[in-house]
mmCIF file of C-alpha atoms and ligand atoms in Angstrom:
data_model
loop_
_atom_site.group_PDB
_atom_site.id
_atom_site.type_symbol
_atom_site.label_atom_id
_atom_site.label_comp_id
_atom_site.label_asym_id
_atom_site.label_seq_id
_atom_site.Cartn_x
_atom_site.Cartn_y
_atom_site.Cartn_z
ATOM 1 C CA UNK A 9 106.902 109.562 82.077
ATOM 2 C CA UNK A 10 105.202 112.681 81.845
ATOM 3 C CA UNK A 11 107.727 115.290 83.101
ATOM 4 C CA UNK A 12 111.406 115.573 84.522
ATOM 5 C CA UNK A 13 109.456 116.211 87.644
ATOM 6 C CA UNK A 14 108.045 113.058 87.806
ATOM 7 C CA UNK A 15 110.750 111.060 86.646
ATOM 8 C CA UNK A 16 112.951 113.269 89.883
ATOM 9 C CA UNK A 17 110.234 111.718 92.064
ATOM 10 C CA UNK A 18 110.454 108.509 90.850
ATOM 11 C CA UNK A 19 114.518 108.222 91.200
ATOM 12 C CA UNK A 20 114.459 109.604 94.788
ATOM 13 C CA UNK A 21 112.085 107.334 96.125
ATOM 14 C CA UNK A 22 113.646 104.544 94.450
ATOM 15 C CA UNK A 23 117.343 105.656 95.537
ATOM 16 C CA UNK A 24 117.914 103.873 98.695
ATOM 17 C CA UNK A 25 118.969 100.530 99.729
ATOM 18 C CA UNK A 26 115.917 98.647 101.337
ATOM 19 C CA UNK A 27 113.285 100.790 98.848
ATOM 20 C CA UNK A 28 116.209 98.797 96.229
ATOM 21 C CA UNK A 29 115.137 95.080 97.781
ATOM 22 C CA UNK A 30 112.062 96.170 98.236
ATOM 23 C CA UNK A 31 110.932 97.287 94.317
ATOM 24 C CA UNK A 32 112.904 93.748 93.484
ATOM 25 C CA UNK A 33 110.819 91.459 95.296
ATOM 26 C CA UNK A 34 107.654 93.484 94.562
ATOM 27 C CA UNK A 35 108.001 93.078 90.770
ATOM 28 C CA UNK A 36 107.762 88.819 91.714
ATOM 29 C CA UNK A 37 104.157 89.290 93.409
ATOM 30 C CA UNK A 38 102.065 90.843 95.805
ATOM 31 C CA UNK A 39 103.897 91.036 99.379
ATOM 32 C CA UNK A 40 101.655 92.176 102.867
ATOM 33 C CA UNK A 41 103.908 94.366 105.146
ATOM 34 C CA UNK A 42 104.147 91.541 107.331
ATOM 35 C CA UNK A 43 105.847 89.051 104.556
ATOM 36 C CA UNK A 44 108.190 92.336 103.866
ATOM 37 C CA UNK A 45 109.314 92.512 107.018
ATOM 38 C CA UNK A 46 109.806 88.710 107.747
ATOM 39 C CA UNK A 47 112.098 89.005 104.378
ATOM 40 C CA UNK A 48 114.167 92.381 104.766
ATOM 41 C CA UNK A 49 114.642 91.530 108.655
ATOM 42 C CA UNK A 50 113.792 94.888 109.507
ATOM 43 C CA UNK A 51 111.232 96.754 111.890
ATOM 44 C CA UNK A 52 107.508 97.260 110.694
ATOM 45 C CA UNK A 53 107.384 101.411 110.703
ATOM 46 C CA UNK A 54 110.527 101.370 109.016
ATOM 47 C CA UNK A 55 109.439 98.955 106.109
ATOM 48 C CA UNK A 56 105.730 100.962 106.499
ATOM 49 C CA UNK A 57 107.710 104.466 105.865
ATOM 50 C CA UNK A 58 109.749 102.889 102.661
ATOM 51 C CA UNK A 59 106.785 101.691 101.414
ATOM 52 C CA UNK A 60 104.456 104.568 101.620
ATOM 53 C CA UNK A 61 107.278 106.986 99.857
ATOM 54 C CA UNK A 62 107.424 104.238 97.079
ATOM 55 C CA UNK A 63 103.622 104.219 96.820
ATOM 56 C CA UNK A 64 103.490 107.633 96.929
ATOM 57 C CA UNK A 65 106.463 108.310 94.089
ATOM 58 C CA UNK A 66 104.183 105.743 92.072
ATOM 59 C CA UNK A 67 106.512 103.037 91.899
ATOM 60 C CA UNK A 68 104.423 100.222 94.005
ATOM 61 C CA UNK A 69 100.784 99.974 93.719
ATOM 62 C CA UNK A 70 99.208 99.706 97.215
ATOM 63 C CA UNK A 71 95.714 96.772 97.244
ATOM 64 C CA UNK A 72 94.219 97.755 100.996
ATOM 65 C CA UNK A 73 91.969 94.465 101.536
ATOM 66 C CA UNK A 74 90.254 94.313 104.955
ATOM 67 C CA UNK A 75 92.781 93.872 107.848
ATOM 68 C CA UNK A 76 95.919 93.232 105.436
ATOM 69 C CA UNK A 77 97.229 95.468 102.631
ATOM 70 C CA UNK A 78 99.347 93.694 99.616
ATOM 71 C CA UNK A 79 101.905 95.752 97.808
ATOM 72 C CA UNK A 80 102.738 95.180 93.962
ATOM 73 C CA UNK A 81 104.794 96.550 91.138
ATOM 74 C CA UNK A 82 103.083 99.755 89.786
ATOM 75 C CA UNK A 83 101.544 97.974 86.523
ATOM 76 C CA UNK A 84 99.283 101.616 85.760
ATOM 77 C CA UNK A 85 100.244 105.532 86.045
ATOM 78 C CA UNK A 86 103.300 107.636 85.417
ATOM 79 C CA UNK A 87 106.084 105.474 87.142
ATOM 80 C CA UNK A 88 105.542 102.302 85.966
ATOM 81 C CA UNK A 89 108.083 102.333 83.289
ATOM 82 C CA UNK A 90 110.680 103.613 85.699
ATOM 83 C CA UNK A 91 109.825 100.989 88.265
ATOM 84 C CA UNK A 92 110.152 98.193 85.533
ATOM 85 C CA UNK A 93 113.810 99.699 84.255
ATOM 86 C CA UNK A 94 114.632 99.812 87.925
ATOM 87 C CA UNK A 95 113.768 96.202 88.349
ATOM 88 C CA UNK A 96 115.506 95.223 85.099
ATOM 89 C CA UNK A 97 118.770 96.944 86.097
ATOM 90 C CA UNK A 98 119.296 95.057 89.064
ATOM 91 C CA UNK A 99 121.854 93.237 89.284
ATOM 92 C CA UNK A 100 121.601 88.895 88.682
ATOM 93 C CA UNK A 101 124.940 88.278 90.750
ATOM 94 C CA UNK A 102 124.187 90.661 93.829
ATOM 95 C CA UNK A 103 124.418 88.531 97.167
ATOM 96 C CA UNK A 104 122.366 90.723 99.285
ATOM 97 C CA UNK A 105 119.467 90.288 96.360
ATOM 98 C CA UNK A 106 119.187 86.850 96.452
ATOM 99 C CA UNK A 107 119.365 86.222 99.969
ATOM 100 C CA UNK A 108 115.678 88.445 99.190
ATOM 101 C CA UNK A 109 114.750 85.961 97.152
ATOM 102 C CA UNK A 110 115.371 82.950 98.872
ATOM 103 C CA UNK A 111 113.527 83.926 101.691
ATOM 104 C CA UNK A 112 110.471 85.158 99.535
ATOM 105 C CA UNK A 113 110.899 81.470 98.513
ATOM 106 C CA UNK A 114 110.528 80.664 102.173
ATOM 107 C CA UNK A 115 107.277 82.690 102.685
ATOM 108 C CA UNK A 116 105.792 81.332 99.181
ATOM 109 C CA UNK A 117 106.202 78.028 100.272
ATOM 110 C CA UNK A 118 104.824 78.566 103.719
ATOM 111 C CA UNK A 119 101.881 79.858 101.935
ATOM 112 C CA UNK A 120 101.666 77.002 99.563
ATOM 113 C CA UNK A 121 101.969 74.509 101.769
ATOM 114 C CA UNK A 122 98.943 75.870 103.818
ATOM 115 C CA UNK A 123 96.863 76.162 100.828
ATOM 116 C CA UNK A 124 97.807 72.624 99.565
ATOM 117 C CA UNK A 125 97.218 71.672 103.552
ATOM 118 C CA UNK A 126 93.724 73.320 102.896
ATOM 119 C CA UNK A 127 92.845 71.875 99.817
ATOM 120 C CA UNK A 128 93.995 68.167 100.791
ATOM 121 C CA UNK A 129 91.589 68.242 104.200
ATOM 122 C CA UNK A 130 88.710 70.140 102.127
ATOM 123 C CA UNK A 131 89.067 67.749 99.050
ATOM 124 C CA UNK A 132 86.678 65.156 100.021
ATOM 125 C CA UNK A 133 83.696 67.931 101.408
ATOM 126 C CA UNK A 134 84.369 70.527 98.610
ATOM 127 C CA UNK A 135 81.108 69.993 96.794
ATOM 128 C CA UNK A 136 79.477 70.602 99.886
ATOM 129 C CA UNK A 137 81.931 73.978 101.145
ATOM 130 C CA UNK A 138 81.423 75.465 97.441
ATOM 131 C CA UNK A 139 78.140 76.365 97.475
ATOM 132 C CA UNK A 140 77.908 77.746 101.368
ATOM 133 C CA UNK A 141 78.533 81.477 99.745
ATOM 134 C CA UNK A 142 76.421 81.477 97.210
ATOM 135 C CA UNK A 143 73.696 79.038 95.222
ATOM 136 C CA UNK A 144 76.109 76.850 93.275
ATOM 137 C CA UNK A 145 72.969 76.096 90.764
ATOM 138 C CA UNK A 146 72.222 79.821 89.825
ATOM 139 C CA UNK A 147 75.804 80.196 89.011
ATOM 140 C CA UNK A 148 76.321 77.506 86.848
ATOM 141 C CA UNK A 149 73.010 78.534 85.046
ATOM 142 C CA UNK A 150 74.403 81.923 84.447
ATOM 143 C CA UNK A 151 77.933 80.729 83.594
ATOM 144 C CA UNK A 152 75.801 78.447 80.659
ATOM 145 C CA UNK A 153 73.981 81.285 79.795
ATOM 146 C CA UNK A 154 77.106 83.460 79.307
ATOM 147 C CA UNK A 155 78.911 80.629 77.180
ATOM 148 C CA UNK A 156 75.832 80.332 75.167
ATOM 149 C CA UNK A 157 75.694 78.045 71.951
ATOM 150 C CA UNK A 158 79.309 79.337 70.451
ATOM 151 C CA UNK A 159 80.895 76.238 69.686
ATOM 152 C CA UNK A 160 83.722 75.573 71.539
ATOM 153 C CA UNK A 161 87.049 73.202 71.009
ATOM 154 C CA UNK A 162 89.091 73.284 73.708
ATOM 155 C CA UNK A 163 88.360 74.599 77.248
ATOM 156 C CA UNK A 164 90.600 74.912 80.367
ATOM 157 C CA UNK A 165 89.003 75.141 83.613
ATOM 158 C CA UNK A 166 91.823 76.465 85.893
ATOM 159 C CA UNK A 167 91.918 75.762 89.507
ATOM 160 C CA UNK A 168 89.016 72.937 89.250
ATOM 161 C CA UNK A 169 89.004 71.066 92.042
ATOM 162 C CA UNK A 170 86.617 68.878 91.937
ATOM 163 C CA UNK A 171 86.266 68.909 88.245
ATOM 164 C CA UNK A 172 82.214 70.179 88.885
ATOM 165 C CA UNK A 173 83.012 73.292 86.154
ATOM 166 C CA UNK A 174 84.248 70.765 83.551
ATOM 167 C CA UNK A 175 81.825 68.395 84.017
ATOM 168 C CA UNK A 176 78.684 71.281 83.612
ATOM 169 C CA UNK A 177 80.592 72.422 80.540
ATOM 170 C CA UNK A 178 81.317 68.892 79.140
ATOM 171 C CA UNK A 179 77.994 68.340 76.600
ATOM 172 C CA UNK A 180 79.471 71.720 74.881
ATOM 173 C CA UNK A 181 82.590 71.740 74.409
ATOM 174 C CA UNK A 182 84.548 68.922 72.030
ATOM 175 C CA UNK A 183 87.107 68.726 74.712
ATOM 176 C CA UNK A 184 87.834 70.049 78.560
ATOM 177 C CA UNK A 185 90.763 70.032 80.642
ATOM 178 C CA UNK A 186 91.289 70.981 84.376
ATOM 179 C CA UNK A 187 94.237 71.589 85.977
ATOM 180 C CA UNK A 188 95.041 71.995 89.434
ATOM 181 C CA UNK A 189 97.620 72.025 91.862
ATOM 182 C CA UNK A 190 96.624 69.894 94.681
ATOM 183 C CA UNK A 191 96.875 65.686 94.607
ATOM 184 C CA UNK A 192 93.815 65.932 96.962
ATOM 185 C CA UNK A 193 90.924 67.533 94.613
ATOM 186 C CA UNK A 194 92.479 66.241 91.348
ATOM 187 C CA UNK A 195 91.488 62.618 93.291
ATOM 188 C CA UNK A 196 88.142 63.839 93.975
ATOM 189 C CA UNK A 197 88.108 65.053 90.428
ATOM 190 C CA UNK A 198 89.046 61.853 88.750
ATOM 191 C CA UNK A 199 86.690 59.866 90.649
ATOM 192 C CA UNK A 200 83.751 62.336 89.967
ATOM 193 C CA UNK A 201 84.325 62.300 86.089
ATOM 194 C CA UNK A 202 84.579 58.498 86.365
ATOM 195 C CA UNK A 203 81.618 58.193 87.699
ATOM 196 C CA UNK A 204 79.593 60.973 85.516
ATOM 197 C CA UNK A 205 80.692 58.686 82.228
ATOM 198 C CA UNK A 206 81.881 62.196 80.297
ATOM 199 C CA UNK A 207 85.058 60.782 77.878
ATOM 200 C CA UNK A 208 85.994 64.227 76.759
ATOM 201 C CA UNK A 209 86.654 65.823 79.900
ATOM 202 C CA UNK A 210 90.131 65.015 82.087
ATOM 203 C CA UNK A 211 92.459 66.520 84.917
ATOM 204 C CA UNK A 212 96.005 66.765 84.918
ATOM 205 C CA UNK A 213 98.667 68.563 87.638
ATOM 206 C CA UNK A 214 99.763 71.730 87.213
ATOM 207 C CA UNK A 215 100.136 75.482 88.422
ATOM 208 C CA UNK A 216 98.178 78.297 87.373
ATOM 209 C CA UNK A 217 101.290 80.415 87.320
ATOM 210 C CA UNK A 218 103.121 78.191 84.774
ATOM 211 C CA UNK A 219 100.331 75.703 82.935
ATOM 212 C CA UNK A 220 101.351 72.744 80.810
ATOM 213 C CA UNK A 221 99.359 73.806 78.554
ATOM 214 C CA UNK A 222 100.143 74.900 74.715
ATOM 215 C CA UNK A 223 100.964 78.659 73.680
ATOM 216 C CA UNK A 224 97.815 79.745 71.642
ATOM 217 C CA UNK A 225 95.567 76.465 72.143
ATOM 218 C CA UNK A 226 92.376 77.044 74.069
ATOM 219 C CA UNK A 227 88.843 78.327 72.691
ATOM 220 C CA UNK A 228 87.707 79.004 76.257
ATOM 221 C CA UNK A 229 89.330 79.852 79.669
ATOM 222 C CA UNK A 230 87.133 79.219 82.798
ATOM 223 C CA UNK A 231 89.001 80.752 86.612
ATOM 224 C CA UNK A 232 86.122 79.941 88.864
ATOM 225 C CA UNK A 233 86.522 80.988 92.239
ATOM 226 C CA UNK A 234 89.896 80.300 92.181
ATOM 227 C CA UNK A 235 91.225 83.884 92.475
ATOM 228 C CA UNK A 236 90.520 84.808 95.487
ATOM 229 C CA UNK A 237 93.232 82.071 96.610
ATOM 230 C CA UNK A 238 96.397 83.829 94.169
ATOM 231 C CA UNK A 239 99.006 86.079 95.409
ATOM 232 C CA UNK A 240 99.362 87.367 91.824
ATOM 233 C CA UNK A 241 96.436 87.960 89.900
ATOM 234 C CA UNK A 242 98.374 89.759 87.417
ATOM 235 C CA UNK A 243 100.208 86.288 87.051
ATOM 236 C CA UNK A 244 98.095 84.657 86.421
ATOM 237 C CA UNK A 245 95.316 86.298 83.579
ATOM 238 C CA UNK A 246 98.474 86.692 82.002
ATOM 239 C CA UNK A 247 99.227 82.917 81.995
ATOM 240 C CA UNK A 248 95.473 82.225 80.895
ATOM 241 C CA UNK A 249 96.100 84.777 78.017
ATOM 242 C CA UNK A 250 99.346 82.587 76.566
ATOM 243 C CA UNK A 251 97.097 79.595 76.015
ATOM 244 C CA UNK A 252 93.959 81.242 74.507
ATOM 245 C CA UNK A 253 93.980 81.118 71.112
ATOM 246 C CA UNK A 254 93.391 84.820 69.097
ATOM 247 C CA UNK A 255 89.744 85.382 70.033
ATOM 248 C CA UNK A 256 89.450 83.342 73.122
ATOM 249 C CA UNK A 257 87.806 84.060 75.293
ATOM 250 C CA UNK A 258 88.220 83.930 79.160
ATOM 251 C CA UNK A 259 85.441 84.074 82.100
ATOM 252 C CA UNK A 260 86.831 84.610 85.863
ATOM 253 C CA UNK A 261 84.129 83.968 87.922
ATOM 254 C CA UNK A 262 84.894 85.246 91.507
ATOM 255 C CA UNK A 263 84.145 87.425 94.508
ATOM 256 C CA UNK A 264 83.630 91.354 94.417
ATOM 257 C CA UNK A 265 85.483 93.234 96.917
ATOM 258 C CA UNK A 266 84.084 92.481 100.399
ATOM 259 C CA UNK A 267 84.992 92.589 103.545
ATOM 260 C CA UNK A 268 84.503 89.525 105.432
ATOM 261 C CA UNK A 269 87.761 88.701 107.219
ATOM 262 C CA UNK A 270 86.338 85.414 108.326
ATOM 263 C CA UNK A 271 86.787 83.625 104.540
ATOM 264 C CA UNK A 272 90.623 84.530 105.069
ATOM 265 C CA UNK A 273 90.803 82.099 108.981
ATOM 266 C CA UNK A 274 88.128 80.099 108.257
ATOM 267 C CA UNK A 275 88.538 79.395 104.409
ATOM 268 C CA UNK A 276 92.066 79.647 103.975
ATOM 269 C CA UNK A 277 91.403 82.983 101.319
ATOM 270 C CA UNK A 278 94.244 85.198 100.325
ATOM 271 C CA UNK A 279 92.330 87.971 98.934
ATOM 272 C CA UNK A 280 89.117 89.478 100.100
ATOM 273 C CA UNK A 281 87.358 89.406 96.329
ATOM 274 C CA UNK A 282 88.121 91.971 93.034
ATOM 275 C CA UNK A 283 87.033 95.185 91.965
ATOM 276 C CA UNK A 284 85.972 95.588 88.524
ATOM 277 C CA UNK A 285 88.616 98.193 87.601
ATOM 278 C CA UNK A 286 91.542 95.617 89.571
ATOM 279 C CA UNK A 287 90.233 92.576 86.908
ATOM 280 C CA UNK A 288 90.226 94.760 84.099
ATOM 281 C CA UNK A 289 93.719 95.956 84.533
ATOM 282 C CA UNK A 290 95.441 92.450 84.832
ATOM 283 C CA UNK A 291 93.010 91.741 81.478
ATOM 284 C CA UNK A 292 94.593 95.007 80.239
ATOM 285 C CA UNK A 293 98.237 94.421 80.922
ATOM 286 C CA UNK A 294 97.732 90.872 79.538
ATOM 287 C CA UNK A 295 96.743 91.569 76.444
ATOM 288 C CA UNK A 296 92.896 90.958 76.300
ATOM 289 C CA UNK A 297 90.135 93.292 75.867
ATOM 290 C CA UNK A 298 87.180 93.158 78.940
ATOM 291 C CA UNK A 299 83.758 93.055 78.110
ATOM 292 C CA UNK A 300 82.094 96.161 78.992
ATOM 293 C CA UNK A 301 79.490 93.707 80.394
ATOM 294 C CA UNK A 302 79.590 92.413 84.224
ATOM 295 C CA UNK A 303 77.248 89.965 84.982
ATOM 296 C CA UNK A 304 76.696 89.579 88.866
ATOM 297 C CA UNK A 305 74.634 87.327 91.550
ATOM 298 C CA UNK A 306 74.115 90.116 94.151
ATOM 299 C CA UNK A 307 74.224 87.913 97.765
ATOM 300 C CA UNK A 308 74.125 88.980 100.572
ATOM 301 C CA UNK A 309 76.744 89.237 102.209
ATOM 302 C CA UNK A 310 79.319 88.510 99.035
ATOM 303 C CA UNK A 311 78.786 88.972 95.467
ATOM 304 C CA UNK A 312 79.713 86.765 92.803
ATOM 305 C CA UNK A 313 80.937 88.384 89.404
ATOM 306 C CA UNK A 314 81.614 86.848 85.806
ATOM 307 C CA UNK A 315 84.187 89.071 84.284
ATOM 308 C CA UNK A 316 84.764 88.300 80.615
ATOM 309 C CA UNK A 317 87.750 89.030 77.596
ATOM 310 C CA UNK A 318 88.957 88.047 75.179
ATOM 311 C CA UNK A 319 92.223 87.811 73.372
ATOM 312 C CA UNK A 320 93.029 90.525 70.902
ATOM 313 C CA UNK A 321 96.585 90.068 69.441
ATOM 314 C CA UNK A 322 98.451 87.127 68.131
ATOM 315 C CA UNK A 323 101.375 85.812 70.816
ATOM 316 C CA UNK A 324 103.880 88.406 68.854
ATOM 317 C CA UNK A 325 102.083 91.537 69.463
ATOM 318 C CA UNK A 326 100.886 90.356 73.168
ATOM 319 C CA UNK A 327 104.805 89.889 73.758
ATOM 320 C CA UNK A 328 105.543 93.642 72.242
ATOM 321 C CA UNK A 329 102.183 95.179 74.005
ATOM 322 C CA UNK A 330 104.201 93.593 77.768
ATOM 323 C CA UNK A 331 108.079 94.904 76.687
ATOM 324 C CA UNK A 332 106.228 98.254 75.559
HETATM 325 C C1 LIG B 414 87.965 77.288 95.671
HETATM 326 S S1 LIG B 414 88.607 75.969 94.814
HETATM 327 C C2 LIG B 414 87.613 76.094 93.358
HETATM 328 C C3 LIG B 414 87.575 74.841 92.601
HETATM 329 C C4 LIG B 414 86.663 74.854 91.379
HETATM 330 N N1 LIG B 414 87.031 75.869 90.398
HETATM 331 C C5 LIG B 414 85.234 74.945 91.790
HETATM 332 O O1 LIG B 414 84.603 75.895 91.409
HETATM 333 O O2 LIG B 414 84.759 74.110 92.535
HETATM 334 C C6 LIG B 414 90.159 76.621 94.312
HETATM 335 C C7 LIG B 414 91.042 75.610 93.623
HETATM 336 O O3 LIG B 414 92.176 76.298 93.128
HETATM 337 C C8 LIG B 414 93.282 75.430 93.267
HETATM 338 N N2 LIG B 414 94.510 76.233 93.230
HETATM 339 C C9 LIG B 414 94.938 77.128 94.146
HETATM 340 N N3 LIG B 414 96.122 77.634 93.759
HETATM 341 C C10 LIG B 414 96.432 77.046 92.564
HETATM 342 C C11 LIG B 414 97.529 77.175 91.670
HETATM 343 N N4 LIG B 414 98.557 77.990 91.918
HETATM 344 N N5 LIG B 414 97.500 76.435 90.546
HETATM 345 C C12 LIG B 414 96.481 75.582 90.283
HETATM 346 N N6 LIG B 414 95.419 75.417 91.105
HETATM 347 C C13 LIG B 414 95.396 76.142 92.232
HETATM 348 C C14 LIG B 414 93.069 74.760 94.596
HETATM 349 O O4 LIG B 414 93.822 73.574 94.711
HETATM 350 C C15 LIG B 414 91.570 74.522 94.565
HETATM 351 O O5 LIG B 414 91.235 73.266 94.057
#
């Protein structure tokens, strides 16, 4: 906080009912106006006006993406502590609070459910989908350039669908594992590594928000285009940071910011690509330090980045860097 000023700011905009609710179910993801107003029950120019004050006080941070715009917990700038306290201060027991909650449950699994829905029908012509954007081959040349010849243990290919990043990666690492959250792609994914013969690759079940997967246990973290489809970002490079072991290193390859609407009805996307600064602050806030180097395939009309950390601090000091 750098003044009483801004701290004054910070407390007014806070210091009302809804802008309560609405900080509290901020801090558990990104939210579109729409989703706010489905959960608080209340008109769109009033949630609009609570919002913007909240924004403008620093407490929310504001992601304007094409025709939606997703609202988050402040994690940069002068409020952010405040809006944290705020968040921790409220109240476990308070009726009103987790009536919020349940019905964020309600849009979270309407969401899910139409990913999942997506997923299961796309399962089967997913190798086919994948490489519509963008030339599959050139970026899996540049992902194995990127990886180059450091010898890797244990990778984690998060979100892999069909298993295709794991089975690329297979002749160099000792041993891969993908994880993934729909029944449909992990059963395209099983069948594909059957057939390729590679032993030490597998998939298992699991969500990128909460992986079964070790504290402090993987060499190598691979998020290929998997992003794009996550209402918390944040969520989950901080997730991928709890598994890598000191020195890991993660590569998220994905979309830069675009504007083509179309990938949200036609291919079931959530967000519209990153920025650079946007990936580097969820690396930030979970611990890891970005490479100053981008590597890109400029398309036309969507780009495909490789955005690259790795993990600084042992799972002690990444735990004080968060509380901090
Ligand atoms: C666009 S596909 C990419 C698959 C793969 N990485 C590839 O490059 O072909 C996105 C994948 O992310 C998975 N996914 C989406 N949300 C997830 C979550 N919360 N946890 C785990 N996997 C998830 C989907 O089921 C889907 O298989």
């Amino acid at each position: 906080m750098q003044n009483l000023d801004t701290l004054l700011v910070g407390l007014r905009a806070a210091g009302e009912h809804t802008r309560l609710r609405i900080l509290a179910l901020c801090a558990r993801g990104e939210l579109s106006v729409s989703e706010l107003v489905q959960i608080l029950g209340q008109s769109q120019p009033r949630v609009s006006r609570h919002l913007k004050l909240m924004v403008d006080a620093g407490l929310l941070e504001r992601i304007p993406e094409g025709a939606q715009v997703f609202f988050r917990l402040a994690d940069h700038g002068a409020a952010t502590q405040l809006a944290r306290s705020l968040v921790e201060l409220m109240p476990d027991a308070d009726t009103g609070l987790n009536r919020d909650f349940s019905r964020l449950e309600q849009v979270r699994d309407v969401r899910a459910k139409k990913a999942q829905d997506y997923f299961h029908t796309v399962a089967e012509s997913w190798d086919s989908i994948r490489s519509l954007y963008v030339s599959q081959q050139q970026v899996e040349e540049k992902l194995l350039t990127i990886i180059g010849d450091q010898p890797v243990r244990e990778l984690l290919d998060i979100g892999t669908g069909t298993g295709r990043i794991l089975e690329i990666l297979a002749p160099h690492v000792a041993r891969g594992e993908g994880i993934d959250l729909s029944k449909g792609m992990l059963a395209v994914a099983r069948s594909n590594i059957e057939s390729s013969g590679l032993t030490n690759i597998h998939v298992r079940k699991g969500n990128m928000y909460n992986l079964p997967v070790e504290d402090s246990s993987v060499d190598l973290v691979v998020v290929h285009m998997v992003l794009h489809y996550s209402d918390d970002p944040q969520e989950a490079i901080r997730e991928a940071a709890r598994v890598m072991r000191p020195k890991g290193r993660v590569i998220v390859i994905d979309f830069a910011a675009h504007s083509e609407e179309k990938l949200r009805s036609e291919f079931n996307h959530h967000r519209l690509g990153y920025s650079d600064s946007e990936i580097r602050q969820c690396f930030k806030t979970a611990g890891l330090t970005a490479s100053t180097k981008i590597e890109q395939l400029v398309g036309e009309p969507l780009t495909v980045k490789f955005w690259q950390a790795r993990r600084r601090e042992n799972i002690h000091q990444l735990k004080s860097v968060q509380a901090s």
